[in-house]
Short mmCIF file of C-alpha atoms in Angstrom, two decimals:
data_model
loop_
_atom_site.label_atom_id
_atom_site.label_comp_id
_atom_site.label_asym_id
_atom_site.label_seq_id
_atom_site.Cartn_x
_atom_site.Cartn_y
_atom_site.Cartn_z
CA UNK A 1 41.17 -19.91 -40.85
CA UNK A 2 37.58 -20.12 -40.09
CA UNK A 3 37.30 -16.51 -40.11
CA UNK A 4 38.92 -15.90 -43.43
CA UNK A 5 36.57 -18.72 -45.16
CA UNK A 6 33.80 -17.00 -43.79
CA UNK A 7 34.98 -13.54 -45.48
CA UNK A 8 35.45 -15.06 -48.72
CA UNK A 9 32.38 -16.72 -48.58
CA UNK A 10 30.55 -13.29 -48.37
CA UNK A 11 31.55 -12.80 -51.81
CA UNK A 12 29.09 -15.82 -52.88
CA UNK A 13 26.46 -13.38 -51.51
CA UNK A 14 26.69 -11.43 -54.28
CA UNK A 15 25.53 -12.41 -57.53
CA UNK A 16 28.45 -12.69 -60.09
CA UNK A 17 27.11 -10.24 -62.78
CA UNK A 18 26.54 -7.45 -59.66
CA UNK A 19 30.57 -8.61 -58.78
CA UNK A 20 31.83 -8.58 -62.79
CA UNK A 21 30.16 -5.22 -63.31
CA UNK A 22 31.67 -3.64 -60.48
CA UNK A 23 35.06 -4.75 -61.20
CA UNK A 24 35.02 -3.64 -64.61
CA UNK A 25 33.88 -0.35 -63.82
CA UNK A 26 36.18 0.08 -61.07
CA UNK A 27 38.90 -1.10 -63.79
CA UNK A 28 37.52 1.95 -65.95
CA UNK A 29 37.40 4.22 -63.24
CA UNK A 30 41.43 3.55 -62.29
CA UNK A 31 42.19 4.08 -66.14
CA UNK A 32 40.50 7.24 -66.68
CA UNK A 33 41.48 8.97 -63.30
CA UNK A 34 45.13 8.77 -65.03
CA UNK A 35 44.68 8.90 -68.40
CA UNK A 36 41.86 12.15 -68.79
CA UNK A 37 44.15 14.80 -67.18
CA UNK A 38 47.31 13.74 -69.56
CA UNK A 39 44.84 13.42 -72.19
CA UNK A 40 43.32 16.39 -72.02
CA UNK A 41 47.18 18.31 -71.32
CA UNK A 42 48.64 16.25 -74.36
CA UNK A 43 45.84 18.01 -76.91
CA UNK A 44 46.83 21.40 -75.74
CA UNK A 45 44.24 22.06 -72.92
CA UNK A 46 44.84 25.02 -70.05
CA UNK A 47 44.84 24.70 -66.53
CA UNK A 48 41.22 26.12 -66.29
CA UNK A 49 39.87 24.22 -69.52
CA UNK A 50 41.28 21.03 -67.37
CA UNK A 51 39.72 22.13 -64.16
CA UNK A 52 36.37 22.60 -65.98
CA UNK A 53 36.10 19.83 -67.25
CA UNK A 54 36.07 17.94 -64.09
CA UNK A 55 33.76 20.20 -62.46
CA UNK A 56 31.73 19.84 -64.96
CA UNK A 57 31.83 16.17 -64.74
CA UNK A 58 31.29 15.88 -60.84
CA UNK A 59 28.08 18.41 -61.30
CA UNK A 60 27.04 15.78 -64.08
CA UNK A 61 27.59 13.23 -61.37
CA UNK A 62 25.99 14.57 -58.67
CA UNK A 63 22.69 15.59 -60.82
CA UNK A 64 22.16 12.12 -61.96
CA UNK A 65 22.63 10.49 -59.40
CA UNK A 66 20.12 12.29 -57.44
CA UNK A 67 17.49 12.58 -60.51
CA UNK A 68 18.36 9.65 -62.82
CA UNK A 69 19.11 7.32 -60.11
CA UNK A 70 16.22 7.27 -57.98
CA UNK A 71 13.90 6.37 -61.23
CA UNK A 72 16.18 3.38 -62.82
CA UNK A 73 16.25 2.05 -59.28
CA UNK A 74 12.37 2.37 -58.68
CA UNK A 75 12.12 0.41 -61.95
CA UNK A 76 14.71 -2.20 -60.77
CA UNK A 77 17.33 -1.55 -62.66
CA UNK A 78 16.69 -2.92 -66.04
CA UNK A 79 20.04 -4.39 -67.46
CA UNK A 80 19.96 -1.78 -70.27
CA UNK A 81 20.20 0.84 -68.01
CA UNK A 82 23.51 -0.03 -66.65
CA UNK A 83 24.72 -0.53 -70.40
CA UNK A 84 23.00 2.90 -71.59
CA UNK A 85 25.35 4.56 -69.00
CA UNK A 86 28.50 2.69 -70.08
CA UNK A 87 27.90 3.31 -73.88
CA UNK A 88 27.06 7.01 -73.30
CA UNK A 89 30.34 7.15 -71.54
CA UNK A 90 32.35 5.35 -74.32
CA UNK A 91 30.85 8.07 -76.49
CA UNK A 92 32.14 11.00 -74.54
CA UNK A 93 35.54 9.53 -74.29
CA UNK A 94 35.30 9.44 -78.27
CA UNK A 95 34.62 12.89 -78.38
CA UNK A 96 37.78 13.67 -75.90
CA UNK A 97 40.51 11.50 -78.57
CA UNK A 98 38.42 12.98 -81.57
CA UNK A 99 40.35 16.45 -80.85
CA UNK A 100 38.69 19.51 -81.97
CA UNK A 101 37.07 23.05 -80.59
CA UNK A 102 37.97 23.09 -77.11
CA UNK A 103 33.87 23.84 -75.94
CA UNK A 104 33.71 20.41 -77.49
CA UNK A 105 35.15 19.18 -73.60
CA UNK A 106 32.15 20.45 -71.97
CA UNK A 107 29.66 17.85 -73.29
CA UNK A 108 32.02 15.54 -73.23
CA UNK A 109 33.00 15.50 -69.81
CA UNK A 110 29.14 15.40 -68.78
CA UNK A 111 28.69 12.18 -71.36
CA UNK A 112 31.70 10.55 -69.82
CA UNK A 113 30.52 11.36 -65.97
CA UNK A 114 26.88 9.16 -66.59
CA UNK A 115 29.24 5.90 -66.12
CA UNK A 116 29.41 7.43 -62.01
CA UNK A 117 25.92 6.33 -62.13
CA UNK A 118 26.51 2.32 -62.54
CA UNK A 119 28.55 1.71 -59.11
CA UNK A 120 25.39 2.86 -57.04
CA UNK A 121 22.67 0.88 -59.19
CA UNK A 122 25.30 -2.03 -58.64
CA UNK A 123 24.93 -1.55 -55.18
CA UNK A 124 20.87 -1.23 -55.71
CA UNK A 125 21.06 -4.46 -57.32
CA UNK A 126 23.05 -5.99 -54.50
CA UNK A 127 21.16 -4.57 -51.63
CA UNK A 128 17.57 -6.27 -53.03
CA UNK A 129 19.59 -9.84 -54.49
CA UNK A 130 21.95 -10.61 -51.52
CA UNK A 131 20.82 -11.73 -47.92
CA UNK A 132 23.72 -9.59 -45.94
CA UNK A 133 23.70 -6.69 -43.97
CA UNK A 134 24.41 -3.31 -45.71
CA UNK A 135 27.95 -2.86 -43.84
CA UNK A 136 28.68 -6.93 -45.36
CA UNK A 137 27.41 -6.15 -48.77
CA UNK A 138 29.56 -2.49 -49.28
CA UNK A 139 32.66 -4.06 -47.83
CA UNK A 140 32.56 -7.02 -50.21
CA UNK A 141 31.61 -4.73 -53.33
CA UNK A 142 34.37 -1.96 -52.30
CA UNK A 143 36.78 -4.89 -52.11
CA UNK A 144 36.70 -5.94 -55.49
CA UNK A 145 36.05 -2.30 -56.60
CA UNK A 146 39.48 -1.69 -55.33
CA UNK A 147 41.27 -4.89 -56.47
CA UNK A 148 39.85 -3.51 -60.00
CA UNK A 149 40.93 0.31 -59.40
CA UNK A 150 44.53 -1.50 -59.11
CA UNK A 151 43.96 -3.51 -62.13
CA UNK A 152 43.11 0.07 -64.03
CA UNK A 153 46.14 1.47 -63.32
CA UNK A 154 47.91 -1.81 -64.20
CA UNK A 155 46.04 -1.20 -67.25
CA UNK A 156 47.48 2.41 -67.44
CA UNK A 157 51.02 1.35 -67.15
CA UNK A 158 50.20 -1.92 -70.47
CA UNK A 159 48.60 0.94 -72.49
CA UNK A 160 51.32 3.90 -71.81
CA UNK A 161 54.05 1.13 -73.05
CA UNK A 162 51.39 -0.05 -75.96
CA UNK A 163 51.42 3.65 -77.04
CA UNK A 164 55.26 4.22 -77.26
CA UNK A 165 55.29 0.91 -79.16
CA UNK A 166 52.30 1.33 -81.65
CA UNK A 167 51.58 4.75 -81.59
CA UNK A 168 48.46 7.07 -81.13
CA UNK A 169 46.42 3.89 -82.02
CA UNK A 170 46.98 2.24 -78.84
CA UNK A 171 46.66 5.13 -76.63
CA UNK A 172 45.31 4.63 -73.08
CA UNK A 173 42.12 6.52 -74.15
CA UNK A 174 41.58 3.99 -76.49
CA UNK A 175 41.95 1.01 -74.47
CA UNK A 176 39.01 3.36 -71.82
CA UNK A 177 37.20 3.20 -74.77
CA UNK A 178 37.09 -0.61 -75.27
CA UNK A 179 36.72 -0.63 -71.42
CA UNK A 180 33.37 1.07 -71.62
CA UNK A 181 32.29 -1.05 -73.91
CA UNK A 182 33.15 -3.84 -72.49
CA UNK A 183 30.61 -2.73 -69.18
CA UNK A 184 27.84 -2.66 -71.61
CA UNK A 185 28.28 -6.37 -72.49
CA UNK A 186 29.01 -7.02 -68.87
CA UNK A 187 25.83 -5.08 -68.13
CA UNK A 188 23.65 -7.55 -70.20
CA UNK A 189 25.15 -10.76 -67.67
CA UNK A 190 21.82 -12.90 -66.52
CA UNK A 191 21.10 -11.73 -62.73
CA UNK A 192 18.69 -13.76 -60.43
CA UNK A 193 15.45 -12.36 -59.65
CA UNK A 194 14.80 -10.27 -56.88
CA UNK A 195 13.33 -11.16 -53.94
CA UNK A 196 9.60 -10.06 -53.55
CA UNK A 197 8.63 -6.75 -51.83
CA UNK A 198 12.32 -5.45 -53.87
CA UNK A 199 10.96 -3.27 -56.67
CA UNK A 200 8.82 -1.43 -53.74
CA UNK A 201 11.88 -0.56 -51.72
CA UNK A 202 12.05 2.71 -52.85
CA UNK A 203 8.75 4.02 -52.49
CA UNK A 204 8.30 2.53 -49.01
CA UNK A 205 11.78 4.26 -48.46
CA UNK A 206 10.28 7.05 -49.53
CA UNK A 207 7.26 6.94 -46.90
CA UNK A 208 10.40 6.25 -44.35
CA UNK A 209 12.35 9.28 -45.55
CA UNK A 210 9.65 11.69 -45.10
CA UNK A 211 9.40 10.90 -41.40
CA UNK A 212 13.13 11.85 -41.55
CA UNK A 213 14.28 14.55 -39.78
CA UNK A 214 16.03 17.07 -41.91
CA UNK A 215 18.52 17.89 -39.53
CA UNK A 216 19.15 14.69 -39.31
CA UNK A 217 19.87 13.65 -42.74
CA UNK A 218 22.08 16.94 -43.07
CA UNK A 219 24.13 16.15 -40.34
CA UNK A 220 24.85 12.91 -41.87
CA UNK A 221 25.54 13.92 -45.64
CA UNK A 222 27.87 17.27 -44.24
CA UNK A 223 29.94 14.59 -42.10
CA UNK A 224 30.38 12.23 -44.97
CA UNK A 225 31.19 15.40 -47.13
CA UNK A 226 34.29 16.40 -44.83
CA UNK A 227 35.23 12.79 -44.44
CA UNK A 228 35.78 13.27 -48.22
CA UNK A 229 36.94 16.47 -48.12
CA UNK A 230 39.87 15.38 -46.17
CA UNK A 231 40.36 12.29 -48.23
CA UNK A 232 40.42 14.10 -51.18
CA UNK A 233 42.81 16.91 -49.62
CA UNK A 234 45.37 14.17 -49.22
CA UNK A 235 45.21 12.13 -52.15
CA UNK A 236 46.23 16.00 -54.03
CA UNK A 237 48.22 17.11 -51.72
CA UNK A 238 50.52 14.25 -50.18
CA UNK A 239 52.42 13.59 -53.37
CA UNK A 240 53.36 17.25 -53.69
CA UNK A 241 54.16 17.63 -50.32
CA UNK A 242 56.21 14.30 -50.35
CA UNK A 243 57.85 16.28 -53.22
CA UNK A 244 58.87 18.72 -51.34
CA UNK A 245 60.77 17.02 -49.00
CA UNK A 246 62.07 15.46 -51.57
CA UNK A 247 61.10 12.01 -51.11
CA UNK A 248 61.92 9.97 -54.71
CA UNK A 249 59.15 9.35 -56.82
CA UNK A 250 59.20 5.58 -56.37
CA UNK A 251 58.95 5.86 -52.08
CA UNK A 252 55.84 7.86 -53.05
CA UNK A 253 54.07 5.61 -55.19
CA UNK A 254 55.06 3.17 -52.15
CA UNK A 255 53.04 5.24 -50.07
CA UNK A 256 49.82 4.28 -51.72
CA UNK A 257 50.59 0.99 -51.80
CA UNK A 258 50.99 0.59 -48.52
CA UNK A 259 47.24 2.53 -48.06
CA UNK A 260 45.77 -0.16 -50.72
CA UNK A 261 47.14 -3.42 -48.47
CA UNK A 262 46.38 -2.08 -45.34
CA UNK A 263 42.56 -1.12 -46.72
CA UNK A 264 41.56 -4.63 -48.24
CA UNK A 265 42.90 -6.25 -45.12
CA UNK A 266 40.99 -4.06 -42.53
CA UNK A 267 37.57 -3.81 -44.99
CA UNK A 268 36.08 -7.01 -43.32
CA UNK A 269 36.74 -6.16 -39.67
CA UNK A 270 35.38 -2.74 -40.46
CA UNK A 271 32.04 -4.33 -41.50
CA UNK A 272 31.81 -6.91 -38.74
CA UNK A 273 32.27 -3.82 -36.20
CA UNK A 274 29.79 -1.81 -37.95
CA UNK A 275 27.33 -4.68 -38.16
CA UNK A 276 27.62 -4.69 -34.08
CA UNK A 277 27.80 -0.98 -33.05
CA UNK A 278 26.32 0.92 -36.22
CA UNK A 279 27.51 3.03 -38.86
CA UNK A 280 27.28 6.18 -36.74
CA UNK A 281 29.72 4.75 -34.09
CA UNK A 282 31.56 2.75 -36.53
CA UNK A 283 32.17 6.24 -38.37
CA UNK A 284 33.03 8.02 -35.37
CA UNK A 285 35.77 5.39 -34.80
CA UNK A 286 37.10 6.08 -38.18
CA UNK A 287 37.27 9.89 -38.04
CA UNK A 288 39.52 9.35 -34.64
CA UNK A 289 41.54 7.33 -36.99
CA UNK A 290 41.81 10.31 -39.34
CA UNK A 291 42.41 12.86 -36.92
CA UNK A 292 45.59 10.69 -35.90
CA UNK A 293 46.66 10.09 -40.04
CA UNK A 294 46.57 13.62 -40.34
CA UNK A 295 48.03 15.08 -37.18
CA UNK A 296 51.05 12.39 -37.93
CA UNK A 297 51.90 14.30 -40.86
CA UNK A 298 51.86 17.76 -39.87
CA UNK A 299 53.86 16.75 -36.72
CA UNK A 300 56.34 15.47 -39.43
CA UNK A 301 58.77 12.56 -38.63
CA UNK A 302 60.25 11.80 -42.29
CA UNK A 303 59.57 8.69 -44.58
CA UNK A 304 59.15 6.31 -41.08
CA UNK A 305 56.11 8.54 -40.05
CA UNK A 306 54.47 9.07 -43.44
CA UNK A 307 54.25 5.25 -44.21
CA UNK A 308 52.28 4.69 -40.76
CA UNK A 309 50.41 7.37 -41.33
CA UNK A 310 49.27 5.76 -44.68
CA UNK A 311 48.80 2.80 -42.72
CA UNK A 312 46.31 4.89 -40.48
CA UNK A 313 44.61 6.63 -43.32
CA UNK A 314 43.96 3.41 -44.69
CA UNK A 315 41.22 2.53 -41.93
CA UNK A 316 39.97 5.94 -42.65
CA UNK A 317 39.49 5.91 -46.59
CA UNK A 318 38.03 2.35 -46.17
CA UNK A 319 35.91 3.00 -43.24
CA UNK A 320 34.31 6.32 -44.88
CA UNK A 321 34.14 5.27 -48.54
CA UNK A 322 32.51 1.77 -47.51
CA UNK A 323 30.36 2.68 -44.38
CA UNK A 324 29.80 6.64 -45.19
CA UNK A 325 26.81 5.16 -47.82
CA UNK A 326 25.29 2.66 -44.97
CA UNK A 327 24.74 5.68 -43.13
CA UNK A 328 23.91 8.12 -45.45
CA UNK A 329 21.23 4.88 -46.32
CA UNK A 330 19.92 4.34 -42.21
CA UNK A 331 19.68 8.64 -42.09
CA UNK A 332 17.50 8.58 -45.33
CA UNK A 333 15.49 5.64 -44.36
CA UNK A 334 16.10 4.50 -47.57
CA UNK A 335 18.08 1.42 -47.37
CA UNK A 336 21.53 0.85 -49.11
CA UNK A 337 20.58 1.41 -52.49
CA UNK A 338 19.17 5.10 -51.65
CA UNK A 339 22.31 5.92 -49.56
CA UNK A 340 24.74 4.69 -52.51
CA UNK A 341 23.28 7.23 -54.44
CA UNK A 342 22.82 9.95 -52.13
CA UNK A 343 26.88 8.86 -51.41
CA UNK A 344 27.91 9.83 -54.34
CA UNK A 345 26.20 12.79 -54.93
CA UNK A 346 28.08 14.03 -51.41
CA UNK A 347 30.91 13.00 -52.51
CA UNK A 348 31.55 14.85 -55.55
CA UNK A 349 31.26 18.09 -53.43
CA UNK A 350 33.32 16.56 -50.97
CA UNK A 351 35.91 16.52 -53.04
CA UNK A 352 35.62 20.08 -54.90
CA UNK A 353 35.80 21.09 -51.14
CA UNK A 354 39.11 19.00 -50.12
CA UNK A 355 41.06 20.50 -53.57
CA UNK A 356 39.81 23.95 -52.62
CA UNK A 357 40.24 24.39 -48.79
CA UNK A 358 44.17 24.50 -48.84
CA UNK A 359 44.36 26.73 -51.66
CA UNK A 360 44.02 29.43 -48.21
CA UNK A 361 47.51 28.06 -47.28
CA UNK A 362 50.69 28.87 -48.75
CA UNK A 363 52.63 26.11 -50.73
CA UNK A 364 52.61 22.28 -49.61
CA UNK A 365 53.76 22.54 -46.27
CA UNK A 366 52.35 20.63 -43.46
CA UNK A 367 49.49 23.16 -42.58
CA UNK A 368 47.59 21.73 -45.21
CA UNK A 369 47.08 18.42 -43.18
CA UNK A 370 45.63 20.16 -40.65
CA UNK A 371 43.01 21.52 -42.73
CA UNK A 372 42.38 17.77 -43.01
CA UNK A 373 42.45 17.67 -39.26
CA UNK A 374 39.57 20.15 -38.79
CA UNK A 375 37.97 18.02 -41.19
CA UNK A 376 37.57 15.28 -39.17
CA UNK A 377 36.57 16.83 -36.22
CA UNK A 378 34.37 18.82 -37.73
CA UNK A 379 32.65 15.34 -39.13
CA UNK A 380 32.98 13.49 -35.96
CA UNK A 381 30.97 16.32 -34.36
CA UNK A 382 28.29 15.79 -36.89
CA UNK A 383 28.33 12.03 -35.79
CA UNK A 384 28.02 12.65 -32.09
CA UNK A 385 25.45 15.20 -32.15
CA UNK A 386 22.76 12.83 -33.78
CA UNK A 387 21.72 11.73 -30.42
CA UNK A 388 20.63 15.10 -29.96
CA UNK A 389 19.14 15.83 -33.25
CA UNK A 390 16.64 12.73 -32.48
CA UNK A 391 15.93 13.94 -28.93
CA UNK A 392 17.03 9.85 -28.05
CA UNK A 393 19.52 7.99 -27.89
CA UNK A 394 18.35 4.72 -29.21
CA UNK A 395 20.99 3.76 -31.14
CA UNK A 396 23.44 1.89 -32.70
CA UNK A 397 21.22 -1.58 -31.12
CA UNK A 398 18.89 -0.80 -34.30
CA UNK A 399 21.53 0.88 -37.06
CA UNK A 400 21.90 -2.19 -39.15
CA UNK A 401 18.60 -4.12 -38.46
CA UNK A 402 17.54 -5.80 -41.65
#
């Protein structure tokens, strides 16, 4: 009891605009990842007109979060920033439903990626308003980011029924639309200051990250990228394999249920133990995890095995997605707020990667998984070879000092 008051009472460390505008654009997020694919098929769009638009978008992602990012953060992330982003989004997604010339998708998927740069200035925000540790702050803000990813596929289901009852008008890219919008009021909530010393984070990070050592920063960002990789790999790949062995539609969707409980339940634990041992070791940890997820699958087992595997998988997509950017953040020398951005810059080719890799394997059988295995050996060598990389071994007792 004590324990759980003290996890909800980590929320109150972080202000309630930071909170609302995460949840709304985690809300947007879960709507479009379902409704821009059928979208996009429903107006006539190929296979490779599909696929480049989303390459397209995660090169648009990448870019600004590595260019734009580090300037709206240096300037402290005005609040009109955050709602620039959310109406230039709204405006690609207007250019999408308008219909037209299909070259028309390629601007449009790089006006509707600048959105992928509010979760990280969010996080910015966070990291110079709340008092936590890094691992505390991205496990609250990943919480509610995936309580609202639910929500926007709840949101999905209200608009695909609003459609068949209205008509075109009510279309799930319309209700994006209003969603967009509705993160550029939320943008504009009132914030509190930040403390002093904040708006000079970055450039002192800056003086931090030059005494970096490259090798060291690339060994971090390639181990978050095949962390991803193999997270990405399965969230493709496990519904057509389940398919396959022709598990019903509705035992699938299960599946990924089971992976959402079991992730908001072990974020907080995941935190505290990265808080004590360090991102590196709390990482390491994780990949075991995903070594295990992933070997469970291609060892097969039927319906029994796949739902603990999800179970597994579970640690690893929270662990990664919640302490891959306190690492990326302690490797850069650059607090949280550099590694959220330098996060999802990785991640995008992460996940280009994860798609790709099993296209070398025939069909959806259960080689594909270990493709995912390699993965995460291949990331939790990375991990283990930072020691070396520093010449010492004088971590994790300083990972997370604040």
């Amino acid at each position: 009891m004590h324990d759980d008051d003290r996890w909800f009472g980590r929320f109150r460390e972080v202000p309630v605009a930071v909170s609302a505008g995460v949840l709304v654009n985690a809300v947007f997020t879960g709507l479009v990842t379902v409704t821009l694919p059928l979208e996009l098929a429903g107006q006539g769009a190929s296979k490779g007109q599909i696929a480049a638009f989303f390459i397209i978008g995660a090169l648009t992602a990448a870019t600004l979060v590595l260019t734009v990012g580090p300037v709206v953060r240096r300037i402290g992330v005005p609040r009109w920033s955050l709602t620039l982003c959310a109406v230039v989004s709204a405006g690609g997604l207007v250019v999408v439903a308008a219909g037209g010339p299909a070259w028309r998708l390629h601007p449009a998927a790089a006006l509707v990626m600048t959105m992928s740069l509010t979760y990280p200035l969010y996080v910015a925000v966070a990291s110079n308003l709340a008092g936590a540790s890094a691992a505390r702050i991205v496990a609250v803000l990943r919480t509610i980011f995936v309580a609202g990813y639910l929500g926007g596929l709840g949101v999905f289901s209200l608009a695909a029924a609003a459609e068949q009852a209205f008509g075109p008008v009510a279309a799930p890219i319309r209700w994006a639309i209003g969603l967009a919008l509705g993160a550029a009021l939320v943008a504009q909530l009132p914030r509190p200051a930040a403390a002093g010393g904040a708006a000079a984070a970055d450039g002192s990070a800056a003086a931090g990250a030059a005494r970096t050592t490259k090798l060291v920063v690339l060994a971090a960002a390639l181990a978050v990228l095949l962390m991803r990789a193999a997270d990405s790999l399965r969230q493709v790949y496990l519904p057509l394999y389940a398919l396959g062995e022709d598990i019903p539609q509705p035992l699938i969707s299960t599946l990924f249920a089971v992976t959402v409980a079991v992730e908001v339940l072990v974020l907080a634990p995941l935190s505290s133990i990265s808080d004590r041992f360090g991102s590196r070791w709390t990482l390491l940890g994780v990949c075991v995890t995903g070594v295990l997820s992933f070997a469970t699958v291609a060892l097969g087992g039927g319906y029994p095995m796949l739902v603990f595997s999800q179970a597994l998988y579970a640690v690893f997509a929270a662990g990664f997605q919640s302490i891959g950017m306190v690492l990326l953040g302690d490797s850069l020398r650059s607090g949280l707020s550099g590694g959220a951005g330098a996060y999802t810059a990785v991640i995008q080719v992460g996940a280009t990667v994860g798609i790709v890799a099993p296209l070398v394997v025939p069909g959806y059988s259960v080689a594909v998984f270990w493709i995912a295995v390699l993965f995460c050996l291949g990331a939790a060598a990375l991990l283990l070879a930072d020691p070396l990389l520093r010449g010492r071994r004088r971590r994790p007792a300083h990972d997370h000092a604040h």
